[in-house]
Short mmCIF file of C-alpha atoms in Angstrom, two decimals:
data_model
loop_
_atom_site.label_atom_id
_atom_site.label_comp_id
_atom_site.label_asym_id
_atom_site.label_seq_id
_atom_site.Cartn_x
_atom_site.Cartn_y
_atom_site.Cartn_z
CA MET Y 250 105.94 -52.10 -60.13
CA LEU Y 251 103.28 -50.83 -62.52
CA GLN Y 252 102.11 -52.91 -65.44
CA THR Y 253 103.58 -52.23 -68.88
CA GLU Y 254 100.47 -50.43 -70.18
CA ALA Y 255 100.40 -48.06 -67.20
CA ARG Y 256 104.14 -47.39 -67.48
CA SER Y 257 104.07 -46.55 -71.17
CA SER Y 258 102.09 -43.32 -70.92
CA PRO Y 259 104.45 -41.25 -68.73
CA TYR Y 260 107.52 -42.72 -70.40
CA GLN Y 261 106.04 -42.14 -73.85
CA ARG Y 262 105.34 -38.50 -72.98
CA LEU Y 263 108.87 -38.14 -71.61
CA ALA Y 264 110.29 -39.69 -74.78
CA ASP Y 265 108.15 -37.40 -76.96
CA SER Y 266 109.26 -34.33 -75.03
CA THR Y 267 112.92 -35.35 -75.16
CA THR Y 268 112.70 -36.10 -78.86
CA HIS Y 269 111.19 -32.66 -79.47
CA GLU Y 270 114.03 -30.95 -77.56
CA VAL Y 271 116.71 -32.95 -79.40
CA ARG Y 272 115.15 -32.13 -82.76
CA ASN Y 273 115.06 -28.42 -81.88
CA ALA Y 274 118.76 -28.49 -81.04
CA LEU Y 275 119.62 -30.43 -84.19
CA ASN Y 276 117.57 -28.01 -86.32
CA ALA Y 277 119.44 -25.06 -84.81
CA MET Y 278 122.73 -26.80 -85.59
CA ALA Y 279 121.66 -27.38 -89.20
CA ILE Y 280 120.78 -23.70 -89.62
CA HIS Y 281 124.11 -22.59 -88.16
CA LEU Y 282 125.97 -25.02 -90.40
CA ALA Y 283 124.21 -23.57 -93.44
CA VAL Y 284 125.17 -20.06 -92.36
CA LEU Y 285 128.75 -21.20 -91.72
CA ALA Y 286 128.97 -22.75 -95.17
CA ASP Y 287 127.69 -19.52 -96.77
CA ARG Y 288 130.13 -17.31 -94.88
CA MET Y 289 133.27 -19.41 -94.67
CA SER Y 290 135.15 -16.98 -96.85
CA GLY Y 291 134.16 -13.93 -94.76
CA ALA Y 292 136.73 -12.39 -92.45
CA ASP Y 293 134.23 -10.67 -90.16
CA GLY Y 294 134.37 -13.27 -87.34
CA THR Y 295 131.03 -14.81 -88.29
CA PRO Y 296 132.47 -18.33 -88.74
CA ALA Y 297 133.89 -18.29 -85.20
CA ARG Y 298 130.54 -17.15 -83.72
CA THR Y 299 128.68 -19.76 -85.74
CA VAL Y 300 131.04 -22.51 -84.58
CA ALA Y 301 130.53 -21.36 -80.96
CA ALA Y 302 126.75 -21.53 -81.45
CA LEU Y 303 127.10 -25.06 -82.83
CA GLN Y 304 129.23 -26.11 -79.86
CA SER Y 305 126.58 -24.72 -77.53
CA GLN Y 306 123.87 -26.77 -79.25
CA VAL Y 307 125.98 -29.92 -79.03
CA GLY Y 308 126.34 -29.28 -75.29
CA ARG Y 309 122.58 -28.83 -75.05
CA ILE Y 310 121.99 -32.21 -76.72
CA GLU Y 311 124.43 -33.89 -74.33
CA ILE Y 312 122.62 -32.46 -71.30
CA ILE Y 313 119.17 -33.41 -72.62
CA MET Y 314 120.25 -36.95 -73.40
CA ARG Y 315 122.00 -37.45 -70.02
CA ARG Y 316 118.86 -36.26 -68.22
CA PHE Y 317 116.70 -38.51 -70.36
CA GLN Y 318 118.93 -41.50 -69.67
CA ARG Y 319 118.87 -40.89 -65.88
CA LEU Y 320 115.08 -40.65 -65.84
CA ALA Y 321 114.24 -43.33 -68.40
CA SER Y 322 116.72 -45.93 -67.09
CA PRO Y 323 117.14 -45.44 -63.35
CA PRO Y 324 119.02 -48.07 -61.31
CA LEU Y 325 116.76 -50.90 -60.13
CA GLU Y 326 118.28 -51.29 -56.66
CA GLU Y 327 117.01 -49.63 -53.51
CA GLY Y 328 118.91 -46.93 -51.70
CA ASP Y 329 118.93 -43.34 -50.56
CA ALA Y 330 117.94 -40.72 -53.13
CA ASP Y 331 117.98 -36.91 -53.13
CA LEU Y 332 114.29 -36.28 -53.81
CA ALA Y 333 114.77 -32.56 -54.53
CA ASP Y 334 117.33 -33.37 -57.22
CA LEU Y 335 115.08 -36.03 -58.75
CA VAL Y 336 112.11 -33.62 -58.81
CA ALA Y 337 114.22 -30.81 -60.32
CA GLN Y 338 115.53 -33.12 -63.07
CA THR Y 339 112.02 -34.38 -63.78
CA VAL Y 340 110.57 -30.87 -64.01
CA GLU Y 341 113.35 -29.85 -66.39
CA ALA Y 342 112.80 -32.97 -68.52
CA CYS Y 343 109.06 -32.20 -68.70
CA SER Y 344 109.50 -28.49 -69.49
CA HIS Y 345 108.40 -28.92 -73.10
CA ASP Y 346 105.20 -30.65 -71.95
CA ALA Y 347 104.54 -27.76 -69.55
CA ARG Y 348 105.10 -25.15 -72.29
CA ARG Y 349 102.89 -27.11 -74.69
CA HIS Y 350 100.05 -27.08 -72.13
CA GLY Y 351 100.61 -23.42 -71.20
CA VAL Y 352 101.60 -24.29 -67.63
CA THR Y 353 103.92 -22.16 -65.51
CA VAL Y 354 105.76 -24.45 -63.08
CA GLU Y 355 106.98 -23.03 -59.76
CA VAL Y 356 109.28 -25.23 -57.73
CA GLU Y 357 110.25 -24.75 -54.09
CA LEU Y 358 112.46 -27.61 -52.99
CA ARG Y 359 114.82 -28.37 -50.15
CA ALA Y 360 117.36 -31.14 -50.03
CA VAL Y 361 115.65 -34.22 -48.62
CA THR Y 362 116.91 -37.79 -48.78
CA VAL Y 363 114.37 -40.57 -49.12
CA ARG Y 364 114.78 -44.33 -49.19
CA GLY Y 365 113.35 -46.56 -51.88
CA SER Y 366 113.75 -48.14 -55.27
CA PHE Y 367 115.33 -45.62 -57.64
CA ALA Y 368 113.19 -46.94 -60.50
CA GLY Y 369 110.02 -46.75 -58.40
CA LEU Y 370 110.80 -43.25 -57.12
CA THR Y 371 111.59 -42.01 -60.62
CA GLU Y 372 108.42 -43.50 -62.05
CA ALA Y 373 106.24 -42.08 -59.26
CA VAL Y 374 107.74 -38.57 -59.52
CA LEU Y 375 107.54 -38.56 -63.32
CA ALA Y 376 103.91 -39.69 -63.31
CA ALA Y 377 102.99 -37.09 -60.65
CA VAL Y 378 104.70 -34.21 -62.50
CA LEU Y 379 103.13 -35.16 -65.84
CA ARG Y 380 99.69 -35.53 -64.23
CA GLY Y 381 100.14 -32.19 -62.47
CA ILE Y 382 101.01 -30.50 -65.77
CA GLU Y 383 98.04 -32.09 -67.48
CA GLN Y 384 95.65 -30.99 -64.72
CA SER Y 385 97.03 -27.44 -64.75
CA ARG Y 386 96.48 -26.61 -68.43
CA GLY Y 387 96.79 -22.91 -69.10
CA GLY Y 388 97.57 -22.20 -65.46
CA ARG Y 389 100.17 -22.76 -62.79
CA LEU Y 390 101.65 -25.81 -61.06
CA ARG Y 391 103.37 -25.36 -57.69
CA ILE Y 392 105.65 -28.17 -56.55
CA GLY Y 393 107.05 -28.40 -53.03
CA LEU Y 394 108.59 -30.76 -50.50
CA ALA Y 395 107.82 -30.85 -46.81
CA VAL Y 396 108.98 -33.15 -44.02
CA HIS Y 397 106.25 -34.46 -41.70
CA GLY Y 398 107.61 -36.77 -39.03
CA ALA Y 399 109.29 -39.77 -40.67
CA GLU Y 400 108.02 -39.02 -44.16
CA VAL Y 401 108.46 -36.52 -46.95
CA VAL Y 402 105.46 -35.10 -48.76
CA LEU Y 403 105.89 -34.09 -52.38
CA SER Y 404 102.94 -31.84 -53.16
CA LEU Y 405 101.82 -30.62 -56.56
CA ASP Y 406 99.15 -27.93 -56.49
CA GLY Y 407 97.74 -27.08 -59.88
CA GLU Y 408 95.44 -24.33 -61.07
CA ALA Y 409 94.04 -24.82 -64.57
CA ARG Y 410 92.54 -21.89 -66.44
CA ASP Y 411 90.40 -21.60 -69.49
CA VAL Y 412 88.28 -18.77 -70.79
CA SER Y 413 85.38 -19.27 -68.45
CA THR Y 414 86.62 -21.09 -65.36
CA ALA Y 415 89.51 -21.98 -63.10
CA THR Y 416 89.94 -25.35 -61.43
CA ALA Y 417 92.34 -26.58 -58.78
CA ALA Y 418 93.91 -30.00 -58.24
CA ARG Y 419 96.31 -31.41 -55.65
CA ILE Y 420 98.58 -34.41 -55.94
CA GLU Y 421 100.60 -35.73 -52.99
CA LEU Y 422 103.26 -38.39 -52.77
CA ARG Y 423 104.26 -39.54 -49.29
CA LEU Y 424 107.69 -41.15 -49.07
CA PRO Y 425 109.77 -42.44 -46.12
CA LEU Y 426 112.77 -40.39 -45.01
CA ALA Y 427 116.12 -42.11 -45.29
CA GLY Y 428 117.95 -43.16 -42.19
#
C-alpha cells in the first residue's frame, strides 16, 4: 500500500474533479428552478420540461456520486475484478481532468478478469490514468488492454502537444490474470 502522502495526490485530483462535476449539476438545477419559479403560472408546458431537466440533473448527481464512491472507497479484500470495467469507470471519473488538460482519451478495452486487492487495483489504475492525462496535455491518450500469457497489460500511450513540439509517453501496468 502506498504511503498517505503518495495516495493523496490522485485521490485529491479525483475529489476535485468529482466536486466540479457535482457543482455543475447543482448549478444547472438552480438555474432550472429559477426558470420554473418564473414560469409556474404559464400554461405552455415549460414547467413540465423544466421539472424533467431537474430530474435529469438529479440522476446525473446520483451517477457521479456512485462512481466516486466505488473508486474512492473500494473494498479492501482480494478477489477477481473486471479490469475493463474498472478502467472505464476511472476514465469516466477523470473526464473533467482530461477536458481541463485538453486531452482526448481513446479507450479500447476487452473484458478481462484480474486477481488482486480491489483497493490496490483501483489505486494503481487511477494513478496511471491521471498520470497519462497529465503527460498528454493538449494531445491524445490511448488506453488499451492486452493479454500476454498469464498477465494482463494495461497500456496508456500519450501524445502531448504544444505550439512547438509533440512528446510521447507510455505507461504500462502488468497484472496477473484471474484463475
